[in-house]
Coordinates of C-alpha atoms and ligand atoms in Angstrom, one line a residue:
M1 CA 54.5 127.3 -128.8
S2 CA 54.6 129.3 -132.1
K3 CA 57.1 128.1 -134.6
I4 CA 57.4 131.5 -136.2
G5 CA 61.0 132.0 -137.4
I6 CA 61.8 128.2 -137.6
D7 CA 63.8 127.6 -140.8
L8 CA 62.4 125.6 -143.7
N9 CA 64.8 122.7 -143.3
R10 CA 63.9 122.1 -139.7
F11 CA 60.2 122.5 -140.4
I12 CA 60.4 119.8 -143.2
L13 CA 62.4 117.5 -140.9
E14 CA 59.9 117.9 -138.1
E15 CA 57.0 117.2 -140.6
E16 CA 58.9 114.0 -141.7
A17 CA 59.3 112.9 -138.1
K18 CA 55.5 113.0 -137.7
N19 CA 55.2 110.3 -140.4
P20 CA 56.4 106.9 -139.2
N21 CA 56.5 105.6 -142.7
A22 CA 58.7 108.5 -144.0
T23 CA 62.0 107.5 -145.5
G24 CA 63.3 111.0 -145.9
S25 CA 62.9 110.9 -149.7
L26 CA 60.3 113.7 -149.8
T27 CA 62.4 115.7 -147.4
Q28 CA 65.4 115.5 -149.7
G29 CA 63.3 116.3 -152.7
L30 CA 61.8 119.4 -151.1
L31 CA 65.3 120.6 -149.9
A32 CA 66.5 120.2 -153.6
I33 CA 63.6 122.5 -154.6
E34 CA 64.6 125.0 -151.9
N35 CA 68.2 125.0 -153.0
A36 CA 67.2 125.5 -156.6
T37 CA 64.9 128.5 -155.8
K38 CA 67.6 130.1 -153.7
I39 CA 69.9 130.1 -156.7
I40 CA 67.1 131.4 -159.0
A41 CA 66.3 134.1 -156.5
S42 CA 69.9 135.3 -156.4
H43 CA 70.1 135.6 -160.1
I44 CA 66.7 137.3 -160.4
R45 CA 67.9 139.9 -157.9
M46 CA 71.0 140.5 -160.0
A47 CA 69.2 140.3 -163.4
G48 CA 69.2 144.1 -164.0
L49 CA 72.9 144.3 -163.2
V50 CA 74.3 141.5 -165.2
D51 CA 72.1 142.1 -168.3
I52 CA 70.2 138.9 -168.2
L53 CA 66.8 140.5 -168.3
G54 CA 64.7 138.6 -170.9
K55 CA 67.6 138.5 -173.4
A56 CA 69.2 135.5 -175.0
G57 CA 72.0 134.9 -177.4
K58 CA 74.0 137.8 -175.9
T59 CA 77.2 137.6 -173.9
N60 CA 77.3 139.2 -170.4
I61 CA 80.2 141.2 -168.9
Q62 CA 82.1 138.1 -168.2
G63 CA 81.7 137.1 -171.9
E64 CA 79.6 134.2 -170.9
E65 CA 76.7 133.1 -173.1
V66 CA 73.6 134.8 -171.5
Q67 CA 70.6 132.6 -170.8
K68 CA 67.2 134.0 -170.4
L69 CA 66.1 133.7 -166.8
D70 CA 63.4 131.2 -167.5
E71 CA 66.0 129.0 -169.3
F72 CA 68.4 129.5 -166.5
S73 CA 65.7 128.7 -163.9
N74 CA 64.8 125.5 -165.8
N75 CA 68.4 124.3 -165.9
V76 CA 69.0 125.0 -162.2
L77 CA 65.9 123.0 -161.3
I78 CA 66.8 120.1 -163.6
E79 CA 70.3 120.0 -162.1
Q80 CA 69.2 120.2 -158.5
L81 CA 66.2 117.8 -158.8
S82 CA 68.2 115.3 -160.8
A83 CA 71.2 115.4 -158.4
S84 CA 68.9 114.8 -155.4
G85 CA 68.1 111.3 -156.8
Q86 CA 64.5 111.7 -155.4
F87 CA 62.6 112.1 -158.6
Y88 CA 62.1 109.4 -161.3
A89 CA 60.9 111.9 -163.8
L90 CA 60.8 115.7 -164.3
A91 CA 58.2 117.5 -166.4
S92 CA 58.7 121.2 -167.1
E93 CA 56.8 123.9 -168.8
E94 CA 60.1 124.5 -170.7
L95 CA 60.4 120.9 -171.9
D96 CA 58.3 119.2 -174.6
E97 CA 58.9 115.7 -173.0
P98 CA 59.6 114.6 -169.4
I99 CA 63.2 113.7 -168.5
Y100 CA 64.2 110.7 -166.5
P101 CA 67.4 111.4 -164.5
E102 CA 69.8 108.4 -164.1
E103 CA 70.1 109.3 -160.4
G104 CA 66.4 108.9 -159.9
K105 CA 65.9 105.5 -161.6
N106 CA 64.8 104.0 -158.3
A107 CA 63.0 107.1 -156.9
K108 CA 59.4 107.0 -155.8
Y109 CA 58.3 110.5 -156.8
V110 CA 57.9 112.5 -160.0
I111 CA 57.8 116.3 -160.2
A112 CA 56.2 118.8 -162.6
F113 CA 57.2 122.4 -162.5
D114 CA 56.9 125.8 -164.1
P115 CA 60.5 127.1 -163.5
L116 CA 59.6 130.7 -163.9
D117 CA 55.9 131.5 -164.3
G118 CA 55.1 135.0 -165.5
S119 CA 58.5 135.4 -167.0
S120 CA 57.0 137.9 -169.5
N121 CA 56.9 140.2 -166.5
I122 CA 60.7 140.0 -165.8
D123 CA 61.6 143.1 -167.7
V124 CA 59.1 145.3 -165.9
N125 CA 60.1 144.0 -162.4
V126 CA 56.8 142.4 -161.5
S127 CA 56.8 139.4 -159.1
I128 CA 57.2 136.1 -160.8
G129 CA 57.4 132.6 -159.4
T130 CA 58.4 128.9 -159.5
I131 CA 55.5 126.4 -159.1
F132 CA 55.9 122.7 -158.4
S133 CA 53.7 119.6 -158.0
I134 CA 54.9 116.2 -156.7
H135 CA 53.2 112.9 -157.3
R136 CA 54.1 109.3 -156.4
R137 CA 55.6 107.3 -159.3
I138 CA 53.0 104.8 -160.6
G139 CA 54.7 103.6 -163.8
D140 CA 57.5 104.0 -166.3
G141 CA 56.3 106.8 -168.6
E142 CA 54.1 109.8 -168.9
E143 CA 51.3 108.1 -167.0
N144 CA 53.1 109.3 -163.9
F145 CA 52.0 112.9 -164.7
L146 CA 48.5 112.1 -165.7
Q147 CA 47.1 111.6 -162.2
E148 CA 44.4 113.5 -160.6
G149 CA 45.5 116.5 -158.6
Y150 CA 44.0 115.2 -155.3
K151 CA 46.7 112.5 -155.4
Q152 CA 49.5 115.1 -155.1
V153 CA 52.0 114.4 -152.4
A154 CA 53.1 118.0 -152.2
A155 CA 52.7 121.2 -154.1
G156 CA 54.0 124.8 -153.7
Y157 CA 55.4 127.9 -155.2
V158 CA 58.2 130.4 -154.6
I159 CA 57.3 134.0 -155.3
Y160 CA 60.2 136.3 -156.2
G161 CA 58.7 139.7 -155.2
S162 CA 59.4 142.4 -152.7
S163 CA 60.4 139.5 -150.6
V164 CA 61.0 135.9 -151.7
M165 CA 58.6 133.4 -150.1
F166 CA 58.3 129.7 -150.2
I167 CA 54.7 128.5 -149.8
F168 CA 53.9 124.8 -149.8
S169 CA 51.7 122.0 -148.5
T170 CA 52.3 118.2 -148.1
G171 CA 48.5 117.8 -147.4
N172 CA 48.6 119.0 -143.8
G173 CA 47.7 122.6 -144.4
V174 CA 49.7 125.5 -146.0
N175 CA 52.8 127.1 -144.5
G176 CA 54.7 130.2 -145.8
F177 CA 58.4 131.0 -145.4
T178 CA 60.1 134.3 -146.1
Y179 CA 63.7 134.3 -147.3
D180 CA 66.2 136.1 -145.1
P181 CA 69.2 136.7 -147.3
S182 CA 71.4 137.7 -144.3
V183 CA 71.4 134.0 -143.2
G184 CA 70.4 132.4 -146.5
M185 CA 67.4 130.7 -145.0
F186 CA 63.6 130.5 -145.6
L187 CA 62.1 131.3 -142.1
L188 CA 58.5 130.5 -141.1
S189 CA 56.5 133.7 -141.4
H190 CA 53.0 132.5 -142.3
P191 CA 52.1 129.4 -140.3
N192 CA 49.0 127.5 -141.2
M193 CA 47.7 129.9 -143.9
R194 CA 43.9 130.0 -144.3
I195 CA 42.2 131.8 -147.1
P196 CA 39.3 134.2 -146.0
E197 CA 35.8 132.7 -146.4
K198 CA 35.1 135.6 -148.7
G199 CA 37.1 138.6 -150.1
K200 CA 36.5 141.9 -151.8
I201 CA 38.8 141.4 -154.8
Y202 CA 38.2 139.8 -158.2
S203 CA 41.3 139.0 -160.3
I204 CA 40.7 138.3 -164.0
N205 CA 41.8 139.8 -167.3
E206 CA 38.7 141.6 -168.3
A207 CA 40.3 142.7 -171.6
N208 CA 39.3 139.2 -172.7
S209 CA 35.7 139.5 -171.6
K210 CA 34.4 139.9 -175.2
K211 CA 36.0 136.6 -176.0
W212 CA 34.9 134.6 -173.0
V213 CA 33.1 131.4 -174.0
D214 CA 30.5 131.7 -171.3
E215 CA 28.7 135.1 -171.2
R216 CA 27.3 134.2 -167.7
L217 CA 30.7 135.0 -166.4
V218 CA 30.3 138.6 -167.5
K219 CA 27.1 138.8 -165.4
Y220 CA 28.9 137.2 -162.4
I221 CA 31.7 139.8 -162.6
E222 CA 29.0 142.6 -162.8
T223 CA 27.4 141.3 -159.6
L224 CA 30.8 141.5 -157.8
K225 CA 31.2 145.1 -159.0
D226 CA 27.7 145.9 -157.7
E227 CA 28.7 144.5 -154.3
G228 CA 31.7 146.9 -154.3
Y229 CA 34.5 144.5 -155.1
T230 CA 37.7 145.9 -156.5
S231 CA 39.8 144.5 -159.4
R232 CA 43.4 143.5 -159.0
Y233 CA 45.1 141.7 -161.9
I234 CA 48.9 141.5 -162.1
G235 CA 49.1 139.0 -165.0
S236 CA 51.6 136.8 -163.1
M237 CA 49.7 133.8 -161.8
V238 CA 51.9 133.2 -158.7
A239 CA 51.4 136.9 -157.7
D240 CA 47.7 136.9 -158.3
V241 CA 47.2 133.5 -156.5
H242 CA 49.4 134.6 -153.6
R243 CA 47.3 137.8 -153.0
T244 CA 44.1 135.7 -153.3
L245 CA 45.4 133.3 -150.7
I246 CA 46.2 136.0 -148.3
K247 CA 43.3 138.5 -149.0
G248 CA 40.6 136.2 -150.3
G249 CA 38.4 136.8 -153.3
I250 CA 38.6 135.0 -156.7
F251 CA 41.2 134.6 -159.4
G252 CA 40.3 133.3 -162.8
Y253 CA 41.6 132.5 -166.2
P254 CA 38.5 131.3 -168.2
A255 CA 38.3 129.6 -171.6
D256 CA 37.9 132.1 -174.4
K257 CA 37.5 132.0 -178.2
K258 CA 41.3 132.1 -178.6
N259 CA 42.2 129.8 -175.7
K260 CA 39.4 127.2 -175.9
N261 CA 40.7 125.4 -172.8
G262 CA 42.0 128.5 -171.1
K263 CA 45.6 129.5 -171.0
L264 CA 46.9 128.0 -167.8
R265 CA 48.4 124.5 -167.7
M266 CA 46.9 121.8 -165.5
L267 CA 50.0 120.0 -164.4
Y268 CA 52.3 122.8 -163.1
E269 CA 49.9 125.8 -162.7
A270 CA 46.3 124.9 -162.0
S271 CA 46.7 121.6 -160.1
P272 CA 49.4 122.7 -157.6
M273 CA 47.7 126.0 -157.0
A274 CA 44.3 124.2 -156.6
F275 CA 45.9 121.9 -154.0
L276 CA 47.2 124.8 -152.0
I277 CA 44.0 126.8 -152.1
E278 CA 42.0 123.8 -151.0
Q279 CA 44.5 123.0 -148.2
A280 CA 44.0 126.6 -147.1
G281 CA 40.2 126.2 -147.0
G282 CA 39.2 127.6 -150.4
L283 CA 37.9 126.0 -153.6
A284 CA 39.2 125.6 -157.2
T285 CA 37.2 124.7 -160.3
D286 CA 37.3 124.7 -164.1
G287 CA 33.8 126.2 -164.0
K288 CA 32.1 122.9 -163.7
N289 CA 34.5 120.3 -162.1
R290 CA 36.7 120.4 -159.1
I291 CA 40.2 120.9 -160.6
L292 CA 41.7 118.3 -158.3
D293 CA 39.3 115.6 -159.6
I294 CA 40.3 116.0 -163.3
K295 CA 42.5 113.3 -164.8
P296 CA 44.9 115.0 -167.2
S297 CA 45.3 113.4 -170.7
D298 CA 48.4 115.4 -171.8
I299 CA 51.3 116.7 -169.7
H300 CA 50.9 120.3 -171.2
Q301 CA 47.1 120.4 -171.3
R302 CA 45.4 123.7 -170.5
T303 CA 42.4 124.2 -168.3
P304 CA 40.0 127.0 -167.3
V305 CA 40.8 127.9 -163.7
F306 CA 38.8 129.7 -161.0
L307 CA 40.1 129.6 -157.5
G308 CA 39.7 131.4 -154.2
S309 CA 37.4 131.9 -151.3
R310 CA 34.5 129.5 -150.8
K311 CA 31.8 132.3 -151.1
E312 CA 32.9 133.5 -154.4
I313 CA 33.6 130.1 -156.0
K314 CA 30.3 128.7 -154.8
E315 CA 28.5 131.8 -156.2
L316 CA 30.4 131.4 -159.5
L317 CA 29.4 127.8 -159.9
E318 CA 25.7 128.8 -159.3
F319 CA 26.0 131.3 -162.1
L320 CA 27.7 128.9 -164.5
N321 CA 25.7 125.7 -163.9
Ligands
P6P401 P1 47.3 137.2 -169.7 C1 51.9 134.6 -167.4 O1 52.3 134.7 -168.8 C2 50.8 133.6 -167.3 O2 51.2 132.3 -167.8 C3 50.3 133.5 -165.9 O3 51.4 133.6 -165.0 C4 49.3 134.6 -165.8 O4 48.3 134.3 -164.9 C5 48.7 134.6 -167.3 O5 49.7 134.0 -168.1 C6 48.4 136.0 -167.7 O6 47.8 135.9 -169.0 O7 46.7 136.7 -171.0 O8 46.2 137.8 -168.8 O9 48.5 138.1 -169.9

């Protein structure tokens, strides 16, 4: 029987019930993420009205100190994830160092997140998103976040676009939920998401092509053009990856002479997105290595990223190696 329309909470609980060793901790952690993103979504929707679009240091109509949406999103996630007691440590794109909530001192998971990726697009009303990656706790410090991506317990993103969607995986495929504000719930709309074997879209910022470290990439993109591919680049990773997951093709942010390791971060952009794309049947590489096999050495390290359909990624690897 199709589970279309089942709410996210019930779906997560049913997933937990399938795992005899589950203690409910991951469930509570995922529900904390869900709560945080509902709060973020409601504020993004109001952003244009209550003057919190990309400004800081201003007071809003209530005379309250205005936070930029990415600072606001970061604070909401820290509050909700800490209060859940399910995370020993939190690493955020907005924080130089991880934080260790008192409530999570005995927790068995750690979480890395980008609270509002693509936030430079807020003022022009382009889709933006929250990205998260959950690992098992393995120690007392930063080593918890320096684990290979294939060890992720769960990963996902919430895209705040024409509709708000929660896309995640706990290692048993990818499922997508669409937010219904009339009932305040995420409802299953995209069960068992699979990326097409091949697409007709490439997504890369060609303005940087003269700076790309590997000129063979230019040749690869030219072959896609010769095959009739079209270009789509939004400049918001969550939006570009979401379209790639649904339509297929390839998304990339390569290394260039300015960004020697690329621009995107391993922990809370490349690794969780690679996990999702692989769970949906696609591939994700840094141009040489499988993203999920790379052991990070710094919590904010950057990496070149190419992800998408098997056909395009395999062809790219042949060009580059
Ligand atoms: P560029 C947004 O600022 C971001 O971090 C990602 O969401 C996006 O994929 C990338 O940077 C866009 O970078 O240099 O093409 O504007």
